[in-house]
mmCIF file of C-alpha atoms in Angstrom:
data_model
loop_
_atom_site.group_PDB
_atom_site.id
_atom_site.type_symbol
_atom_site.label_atom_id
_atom_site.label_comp_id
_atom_site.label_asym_id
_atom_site.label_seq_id
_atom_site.Cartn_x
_atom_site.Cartn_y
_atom_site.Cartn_z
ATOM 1 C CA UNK T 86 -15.061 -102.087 216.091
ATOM 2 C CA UNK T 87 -17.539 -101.390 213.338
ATOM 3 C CA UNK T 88 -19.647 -98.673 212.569
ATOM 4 C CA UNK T 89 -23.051 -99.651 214.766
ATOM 5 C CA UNK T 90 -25.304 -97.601 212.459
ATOM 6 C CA UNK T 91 -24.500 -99.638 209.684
ATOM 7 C CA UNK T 92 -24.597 -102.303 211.045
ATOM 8 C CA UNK T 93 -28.552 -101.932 211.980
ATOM 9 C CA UNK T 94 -29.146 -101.066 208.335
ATOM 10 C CA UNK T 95 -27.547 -104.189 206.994
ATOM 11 C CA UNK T 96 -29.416 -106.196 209.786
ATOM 12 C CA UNK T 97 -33.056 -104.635 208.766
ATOM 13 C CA UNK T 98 -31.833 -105.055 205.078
ATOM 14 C CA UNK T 99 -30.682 -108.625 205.693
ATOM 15 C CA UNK T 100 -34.106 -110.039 208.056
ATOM 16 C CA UNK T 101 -36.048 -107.915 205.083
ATOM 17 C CA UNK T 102 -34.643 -109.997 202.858
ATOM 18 C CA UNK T 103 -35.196 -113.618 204.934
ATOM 19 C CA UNK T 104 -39.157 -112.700 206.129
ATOM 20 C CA UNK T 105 -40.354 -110.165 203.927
ATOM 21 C CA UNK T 106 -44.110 -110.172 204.984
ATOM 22 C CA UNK T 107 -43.653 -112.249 207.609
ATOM 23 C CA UNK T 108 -42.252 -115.927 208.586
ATOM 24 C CA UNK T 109 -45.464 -117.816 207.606
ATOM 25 C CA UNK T 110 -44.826 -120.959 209.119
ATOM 26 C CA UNK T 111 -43.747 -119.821 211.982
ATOM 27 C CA UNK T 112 -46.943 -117.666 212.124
ATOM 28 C CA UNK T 113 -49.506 -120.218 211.101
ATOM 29 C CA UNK T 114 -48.008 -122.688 213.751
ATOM 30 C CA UNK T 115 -46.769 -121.092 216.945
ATOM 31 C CA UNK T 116 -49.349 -119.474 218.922
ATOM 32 C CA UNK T 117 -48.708 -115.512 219.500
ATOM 33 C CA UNK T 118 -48.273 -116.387 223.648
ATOM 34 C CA UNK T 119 -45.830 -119.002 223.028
ATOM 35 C CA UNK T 120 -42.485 -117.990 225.003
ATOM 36 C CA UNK T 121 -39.115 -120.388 224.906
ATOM 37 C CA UNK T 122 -35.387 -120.367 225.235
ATOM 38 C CA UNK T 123 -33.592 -121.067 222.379
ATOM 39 C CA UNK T 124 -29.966 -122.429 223.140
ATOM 40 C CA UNK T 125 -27.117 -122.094 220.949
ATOM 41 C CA UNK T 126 -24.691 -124.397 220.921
ATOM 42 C CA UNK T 127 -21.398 -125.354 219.074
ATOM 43 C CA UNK T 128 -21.092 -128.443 216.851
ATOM 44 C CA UNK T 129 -17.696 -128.074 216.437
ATOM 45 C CA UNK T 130 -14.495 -126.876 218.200
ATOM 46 C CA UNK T 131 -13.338 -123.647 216.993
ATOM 47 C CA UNK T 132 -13.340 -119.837 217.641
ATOM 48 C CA UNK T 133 -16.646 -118.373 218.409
ATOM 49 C CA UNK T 134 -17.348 -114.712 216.564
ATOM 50 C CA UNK T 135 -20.208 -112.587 215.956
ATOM 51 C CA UNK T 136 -22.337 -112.506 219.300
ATOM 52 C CA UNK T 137 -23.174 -109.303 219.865
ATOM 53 C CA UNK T 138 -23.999 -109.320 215.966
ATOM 54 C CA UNK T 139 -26.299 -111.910 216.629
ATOM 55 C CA UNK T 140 -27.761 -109.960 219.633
ATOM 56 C CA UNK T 141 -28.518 -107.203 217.735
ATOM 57 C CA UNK T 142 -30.324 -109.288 215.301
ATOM 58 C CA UNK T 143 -32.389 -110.873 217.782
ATOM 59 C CA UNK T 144 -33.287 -107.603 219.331
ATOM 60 C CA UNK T 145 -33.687 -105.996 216.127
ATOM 61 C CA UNK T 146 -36.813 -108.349 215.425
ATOM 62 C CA UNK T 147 -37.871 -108.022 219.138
ATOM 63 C CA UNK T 148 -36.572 -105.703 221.739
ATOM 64 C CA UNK T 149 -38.452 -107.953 223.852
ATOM 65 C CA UNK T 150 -36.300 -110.887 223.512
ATOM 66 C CA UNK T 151 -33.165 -111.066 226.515
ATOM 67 C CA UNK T 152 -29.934 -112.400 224.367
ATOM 68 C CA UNK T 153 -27.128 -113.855 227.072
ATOM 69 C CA UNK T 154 -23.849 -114.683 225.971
ATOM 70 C CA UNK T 155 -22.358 -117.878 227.226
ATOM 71 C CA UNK T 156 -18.724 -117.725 226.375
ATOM 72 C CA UNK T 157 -16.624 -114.463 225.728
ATOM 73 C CA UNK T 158 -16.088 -112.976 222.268
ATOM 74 C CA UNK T 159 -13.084 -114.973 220.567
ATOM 75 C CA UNK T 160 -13.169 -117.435 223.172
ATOM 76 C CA UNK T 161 -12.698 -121.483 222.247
ATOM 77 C CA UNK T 162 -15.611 -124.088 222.518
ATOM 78 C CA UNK T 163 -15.555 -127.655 221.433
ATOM 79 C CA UNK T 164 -18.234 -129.872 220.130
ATOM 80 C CA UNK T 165 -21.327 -129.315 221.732
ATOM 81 C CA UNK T 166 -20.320 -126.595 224.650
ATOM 82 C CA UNK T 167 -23.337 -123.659 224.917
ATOM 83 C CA UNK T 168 -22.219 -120.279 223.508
ATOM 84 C CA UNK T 169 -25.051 -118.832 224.154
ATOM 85 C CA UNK T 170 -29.533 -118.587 224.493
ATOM 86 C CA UNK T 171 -32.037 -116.028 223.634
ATOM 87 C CA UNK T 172 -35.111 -116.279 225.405
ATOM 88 C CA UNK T 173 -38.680 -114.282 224.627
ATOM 89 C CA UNK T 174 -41.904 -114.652 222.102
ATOM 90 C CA UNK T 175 -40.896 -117.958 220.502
ATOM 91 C CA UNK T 176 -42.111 -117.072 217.159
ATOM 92 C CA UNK T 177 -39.891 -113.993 217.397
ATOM 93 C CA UNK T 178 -37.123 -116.315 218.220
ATOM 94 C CA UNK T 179 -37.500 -118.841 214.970
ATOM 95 C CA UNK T 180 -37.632 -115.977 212.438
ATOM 96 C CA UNK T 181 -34.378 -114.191 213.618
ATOM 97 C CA UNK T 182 -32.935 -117.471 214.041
ATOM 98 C CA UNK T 183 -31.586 -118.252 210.617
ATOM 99 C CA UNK T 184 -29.663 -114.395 210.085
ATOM 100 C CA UNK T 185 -28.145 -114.933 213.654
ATOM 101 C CA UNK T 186 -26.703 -118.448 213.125
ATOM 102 C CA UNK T 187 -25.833 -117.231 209.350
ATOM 103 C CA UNK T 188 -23.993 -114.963 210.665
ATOM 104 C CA UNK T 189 -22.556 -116.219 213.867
ATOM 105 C CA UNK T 190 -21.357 -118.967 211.484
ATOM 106 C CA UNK T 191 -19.705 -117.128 208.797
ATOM 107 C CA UNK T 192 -17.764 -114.989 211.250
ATOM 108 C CA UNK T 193 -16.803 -118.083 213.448
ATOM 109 C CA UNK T 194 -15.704 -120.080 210.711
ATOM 110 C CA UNK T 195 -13.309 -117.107 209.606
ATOM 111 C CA UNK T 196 -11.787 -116.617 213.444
ATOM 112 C CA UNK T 197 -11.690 -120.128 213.307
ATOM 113 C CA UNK T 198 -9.432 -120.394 210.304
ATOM 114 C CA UNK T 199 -7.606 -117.300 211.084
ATOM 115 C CA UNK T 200 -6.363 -118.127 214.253
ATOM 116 C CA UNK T 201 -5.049 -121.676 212.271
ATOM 117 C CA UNK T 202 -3.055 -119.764 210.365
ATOM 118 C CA UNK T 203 -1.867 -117.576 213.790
ATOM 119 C CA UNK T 204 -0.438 -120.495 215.694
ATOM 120 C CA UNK T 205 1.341 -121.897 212.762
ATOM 121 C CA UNK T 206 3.548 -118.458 212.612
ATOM 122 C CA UNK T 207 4.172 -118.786 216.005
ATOM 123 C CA UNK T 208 7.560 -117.984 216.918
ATOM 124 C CA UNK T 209 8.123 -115.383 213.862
ATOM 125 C CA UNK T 210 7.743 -111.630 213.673
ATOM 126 C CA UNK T 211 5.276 -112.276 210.729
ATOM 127 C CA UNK T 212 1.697 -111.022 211.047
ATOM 128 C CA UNK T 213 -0.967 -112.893 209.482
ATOM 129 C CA UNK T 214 -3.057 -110.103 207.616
ATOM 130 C CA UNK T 215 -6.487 -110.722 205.540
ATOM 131 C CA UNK T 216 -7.203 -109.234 202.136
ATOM 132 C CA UNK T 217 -10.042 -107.525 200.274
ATOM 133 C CA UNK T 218 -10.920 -111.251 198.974
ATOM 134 C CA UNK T 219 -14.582 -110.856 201.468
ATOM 135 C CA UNK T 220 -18.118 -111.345 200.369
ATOM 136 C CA UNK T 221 -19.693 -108.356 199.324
ATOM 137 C CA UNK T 222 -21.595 -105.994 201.664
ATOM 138 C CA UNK T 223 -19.725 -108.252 204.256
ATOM 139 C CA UNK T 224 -16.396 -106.676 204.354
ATOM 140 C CA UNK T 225 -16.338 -104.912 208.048
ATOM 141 C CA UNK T 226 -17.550 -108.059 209.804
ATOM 142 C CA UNK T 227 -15.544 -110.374 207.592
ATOM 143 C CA UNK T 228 -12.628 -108.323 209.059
ATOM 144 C CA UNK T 229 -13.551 -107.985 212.300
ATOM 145 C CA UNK T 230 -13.401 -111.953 212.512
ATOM 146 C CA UNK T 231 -9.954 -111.942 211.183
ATOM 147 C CA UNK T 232 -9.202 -109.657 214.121
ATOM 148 C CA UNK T 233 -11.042 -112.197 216.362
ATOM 149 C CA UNK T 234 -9.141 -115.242 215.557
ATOM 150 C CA UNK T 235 -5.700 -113.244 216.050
ATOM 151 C CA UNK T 236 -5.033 -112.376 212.769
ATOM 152 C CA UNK T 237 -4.189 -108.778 211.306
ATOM 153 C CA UNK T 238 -6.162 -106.322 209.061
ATOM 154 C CA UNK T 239 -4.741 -105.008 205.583
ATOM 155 C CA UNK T 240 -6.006 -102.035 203.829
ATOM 156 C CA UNK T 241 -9.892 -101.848 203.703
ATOM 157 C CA UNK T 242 -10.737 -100.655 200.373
ATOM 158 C CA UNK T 243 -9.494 -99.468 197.523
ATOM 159 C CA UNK T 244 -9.135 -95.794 199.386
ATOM 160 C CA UNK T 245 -6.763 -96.058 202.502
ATOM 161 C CA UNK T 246 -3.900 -97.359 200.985
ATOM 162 C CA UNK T 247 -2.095 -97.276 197.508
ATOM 163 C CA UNK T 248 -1.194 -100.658 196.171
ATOM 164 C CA UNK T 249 0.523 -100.591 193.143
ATOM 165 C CA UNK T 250 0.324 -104.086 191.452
ATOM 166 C CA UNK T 251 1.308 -105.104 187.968
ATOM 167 C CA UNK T 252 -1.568 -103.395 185.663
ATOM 168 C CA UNK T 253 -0.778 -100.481 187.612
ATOM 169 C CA UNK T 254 2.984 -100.332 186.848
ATOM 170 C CA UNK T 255 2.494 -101.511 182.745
ATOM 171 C CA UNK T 256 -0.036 -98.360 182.794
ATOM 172 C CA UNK T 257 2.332 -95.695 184.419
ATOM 173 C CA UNK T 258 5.100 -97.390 182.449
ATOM 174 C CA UNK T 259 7.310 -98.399 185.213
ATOM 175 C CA UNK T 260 7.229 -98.924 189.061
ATOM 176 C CA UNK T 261 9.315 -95.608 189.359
ATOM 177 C CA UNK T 262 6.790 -93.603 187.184
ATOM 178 C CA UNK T 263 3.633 -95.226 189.512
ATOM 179 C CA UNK T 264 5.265 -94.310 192.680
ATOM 180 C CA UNK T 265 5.868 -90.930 191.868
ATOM 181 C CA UNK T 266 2.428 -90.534 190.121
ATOM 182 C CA UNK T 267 0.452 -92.004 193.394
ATOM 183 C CA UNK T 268 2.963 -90.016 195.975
ATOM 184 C CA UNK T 269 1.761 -87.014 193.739
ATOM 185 C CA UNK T 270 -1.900 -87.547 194.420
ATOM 186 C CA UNK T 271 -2.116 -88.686 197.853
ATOM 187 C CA UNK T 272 -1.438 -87.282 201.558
ATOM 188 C CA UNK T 273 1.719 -87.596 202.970
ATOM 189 C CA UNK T 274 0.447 -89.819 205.806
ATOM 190 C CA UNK T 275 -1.034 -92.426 203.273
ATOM 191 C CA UNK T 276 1.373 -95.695 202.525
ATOM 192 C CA UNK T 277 2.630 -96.542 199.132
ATOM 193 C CA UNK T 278 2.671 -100.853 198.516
ATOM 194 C CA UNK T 279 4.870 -101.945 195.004
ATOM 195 C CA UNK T 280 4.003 -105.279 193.822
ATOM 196 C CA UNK T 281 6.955 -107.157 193.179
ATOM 197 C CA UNK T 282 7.723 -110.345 191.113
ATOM 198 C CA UNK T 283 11.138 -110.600 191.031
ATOM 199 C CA UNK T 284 13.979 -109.362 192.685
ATOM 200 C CA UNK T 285 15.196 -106.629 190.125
ATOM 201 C CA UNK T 286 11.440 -105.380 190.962
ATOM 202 C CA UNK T 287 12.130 -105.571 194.662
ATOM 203 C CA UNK T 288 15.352 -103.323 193.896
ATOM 204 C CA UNK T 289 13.303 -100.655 191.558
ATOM 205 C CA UNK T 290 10.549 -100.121 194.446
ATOM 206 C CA UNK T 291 13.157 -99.588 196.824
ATOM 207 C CA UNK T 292 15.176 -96.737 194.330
ATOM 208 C CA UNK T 293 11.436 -95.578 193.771
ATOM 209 C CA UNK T 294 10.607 -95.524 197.816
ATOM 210 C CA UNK T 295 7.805 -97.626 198.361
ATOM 211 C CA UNK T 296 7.108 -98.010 202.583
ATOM 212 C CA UNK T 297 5.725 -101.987 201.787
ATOM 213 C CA UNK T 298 7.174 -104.085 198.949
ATOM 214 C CA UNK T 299 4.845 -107.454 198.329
ATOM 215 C CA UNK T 300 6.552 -110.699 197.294
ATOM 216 C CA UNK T 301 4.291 -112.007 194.832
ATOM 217 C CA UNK T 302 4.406 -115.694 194.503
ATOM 218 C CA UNK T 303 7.776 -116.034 195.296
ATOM 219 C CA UNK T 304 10.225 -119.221 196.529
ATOM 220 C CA UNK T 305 11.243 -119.181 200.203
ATOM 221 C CA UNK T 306 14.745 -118.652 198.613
ATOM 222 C CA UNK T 307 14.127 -115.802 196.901
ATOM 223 C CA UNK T 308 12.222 -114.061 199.648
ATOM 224 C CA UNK T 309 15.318 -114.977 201.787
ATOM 225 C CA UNK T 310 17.521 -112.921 199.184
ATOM 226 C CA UNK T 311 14.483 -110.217 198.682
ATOM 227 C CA UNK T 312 14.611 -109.871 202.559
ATOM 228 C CA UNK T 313 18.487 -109.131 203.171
ATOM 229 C CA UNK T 314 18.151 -106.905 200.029
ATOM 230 C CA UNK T 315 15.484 -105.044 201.406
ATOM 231 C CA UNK T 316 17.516 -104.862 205.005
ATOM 232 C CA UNK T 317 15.041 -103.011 206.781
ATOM 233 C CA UNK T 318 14.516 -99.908 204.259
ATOM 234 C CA UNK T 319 10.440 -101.165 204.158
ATOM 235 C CA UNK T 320 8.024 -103.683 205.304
ATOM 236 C CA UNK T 321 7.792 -106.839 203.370
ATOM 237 C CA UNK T 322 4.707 -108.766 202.469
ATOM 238 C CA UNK T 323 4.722 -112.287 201.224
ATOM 239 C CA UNK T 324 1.888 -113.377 199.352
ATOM 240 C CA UNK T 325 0.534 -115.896 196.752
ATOM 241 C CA UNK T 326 0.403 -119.775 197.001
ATOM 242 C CA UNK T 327 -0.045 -119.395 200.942
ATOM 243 C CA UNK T 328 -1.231 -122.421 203.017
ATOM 244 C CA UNK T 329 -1.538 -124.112 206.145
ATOM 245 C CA UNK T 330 1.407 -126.418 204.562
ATOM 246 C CA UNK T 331 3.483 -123.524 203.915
ATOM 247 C CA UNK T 332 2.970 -120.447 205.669
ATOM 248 C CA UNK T 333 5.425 -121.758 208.718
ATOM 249 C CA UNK T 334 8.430 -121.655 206.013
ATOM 250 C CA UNK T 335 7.303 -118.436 204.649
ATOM 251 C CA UNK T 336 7.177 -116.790 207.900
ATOM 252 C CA UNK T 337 10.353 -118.103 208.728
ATOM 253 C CA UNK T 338 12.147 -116.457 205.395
ATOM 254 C CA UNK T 339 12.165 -113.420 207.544
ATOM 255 C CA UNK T 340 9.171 -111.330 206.286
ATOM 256 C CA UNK T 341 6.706 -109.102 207.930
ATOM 257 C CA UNK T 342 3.705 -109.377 206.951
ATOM 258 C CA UNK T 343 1.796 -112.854 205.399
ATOM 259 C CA UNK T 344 -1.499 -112.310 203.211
ATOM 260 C CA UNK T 345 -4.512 -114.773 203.446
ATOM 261 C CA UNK T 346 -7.515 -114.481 200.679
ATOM 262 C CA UNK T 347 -8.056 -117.839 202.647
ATOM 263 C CA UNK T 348 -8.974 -116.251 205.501
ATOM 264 C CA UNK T 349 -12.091 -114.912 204.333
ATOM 265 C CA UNK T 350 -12.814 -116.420 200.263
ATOM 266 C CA UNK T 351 -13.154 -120.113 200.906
ATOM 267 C CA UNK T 352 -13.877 -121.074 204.340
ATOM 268 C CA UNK T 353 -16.376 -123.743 205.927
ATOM 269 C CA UNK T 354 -19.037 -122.176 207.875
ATOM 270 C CA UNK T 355 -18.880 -123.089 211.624
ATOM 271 C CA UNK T 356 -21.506 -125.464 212.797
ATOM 272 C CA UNK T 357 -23.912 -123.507 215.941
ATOM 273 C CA UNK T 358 -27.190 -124.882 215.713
ATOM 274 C CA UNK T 359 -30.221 -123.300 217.614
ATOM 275 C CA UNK T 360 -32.546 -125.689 220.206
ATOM 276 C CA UNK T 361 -35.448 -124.450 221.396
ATOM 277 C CA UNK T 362 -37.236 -125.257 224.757
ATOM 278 C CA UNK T 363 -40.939 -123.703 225.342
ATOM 279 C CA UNK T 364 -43.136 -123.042 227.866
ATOM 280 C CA UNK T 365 -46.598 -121.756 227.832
ATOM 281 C CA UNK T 366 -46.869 -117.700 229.473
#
């Protein structure tokens, strides 16, 4: 799922960053004895992400504090259904509260999305994959969502997986010359991607071998023609000017795989808010 160890480092990095010496108001007006629930609950309908994330940033400021999921990972609420409550030291509550929801709401809004973009391929062969368009230090999670809301991962990083794009192939001089330059360098199990913006290109990274070919901003019609062409001999991505308008046509040209910056570069967050009840120990 995602490597736990980092993930407690980004937590203690991220609540370092939100309370540095402490949450001051929090500690000037809640008394130390002060113990509460604090009830999450959605303000939307949508996919819900990120629980045990928020867990472990609850229990990260306070082992003390019990965290009880309401709903199952991936599962879908609607407007105003409890996903979930954290009970314990109130003041402990309030100053983990902000990372948790942060985070719970980033990740929800992207499962959310995702699994938009899921049902309107339904019916097709093609998978809805993400893209390394993800916030920065917020990569894993940001593709964990995508996995949440149904939708498919793509290469991590720059490391598992050569994708040869168009800089790539004016620098090696041709797609021929960057295929055989990157099947040079790598291990035989690694996969070899050719970006391709035309159909003569979708030809040369077949001669040249390439396991994926990308359609780059393509018509339907010509990814139609690029997919009988290709007839099997590799996967085939589409990708560029993808929508919620017009990734149903896409997936129906016949292609594999669909990519989605939207997925993770511009959505909404997902509105969880945080109530708190108390009661005096």
């Amino acid at each position: 799922m995602w490597n736990k160890r980092e993930l407690q480092r980004k937590i203690e990095e991220w609540l370092h960053e939100d309370l540095g010496f402490g949450d001051i108001t929090t500690m000037s007006t809640i008394s130390e004895g002060e113990q509460g629930i604090g009830i999450l609950y959605a303000k939307e309908s949508g996919i819900v992400a990120g629980l045990q994330i928020a867990q472990q940033v609850f229990e990260t400021v306070d082992p003390e504090l019990t965290f009880t999921a309401k709903v199952e990972e991936g599962a879908r609420v609607e407007y105003g259904q409890q996903i979930a409550e954290v009970s314990g030291s109130v003041r402990s509550i309030l100053s983990g509260e902000r990372l948790a929801l942060n985070l719970m709401q980033r990740l929800s809004a992207i499962a959310t999305k995702t699994n938009e973009y899921v049902q309107a391929v339904a019916g097709t062969k093609a998978r809805v994959v993400d893209t390394r368009k993800t916030t920065p230090g917020m990569r894993f999670l940001e593709k964990y969502a995508v996995r949440v809301g149904g939708g498919h991962n793509h290469r991590f990083a720059l490391y598992d997986a050569v994708m040869i794009k168009d800089n790539h192939i004016k620098g090696a001089g041709g797609i021929a010359q960057a295929v055989a330059a990157a099947r040079a360098a790598i291990p035989h199990t690694m996969t070899v991607e050719v970006e391709a913006e035309s159909l003569g290109q979708v030809q040369e990274a077949l001669e040249a071998g390439a396991d994926i070919i990308m359609l780059d901003n393509m018509s339907n019609e010509q990814m139609v023609e690029a997919v009988q062409l290709i007839a099997g001999r590799a996967i085939v991505e589409a990708s560029g000017g993808v929508n919620l308008d017009t990734i149903g046509s896409i997936a129906r040209t016949g292609v594999d795989i669909i990519s989605v910056g939207a997925l993770t570069h511009s959505v909404k967050a997902f509105d969880i808010s945080l109530d708190l009840n108390t009661r005096k120990r």
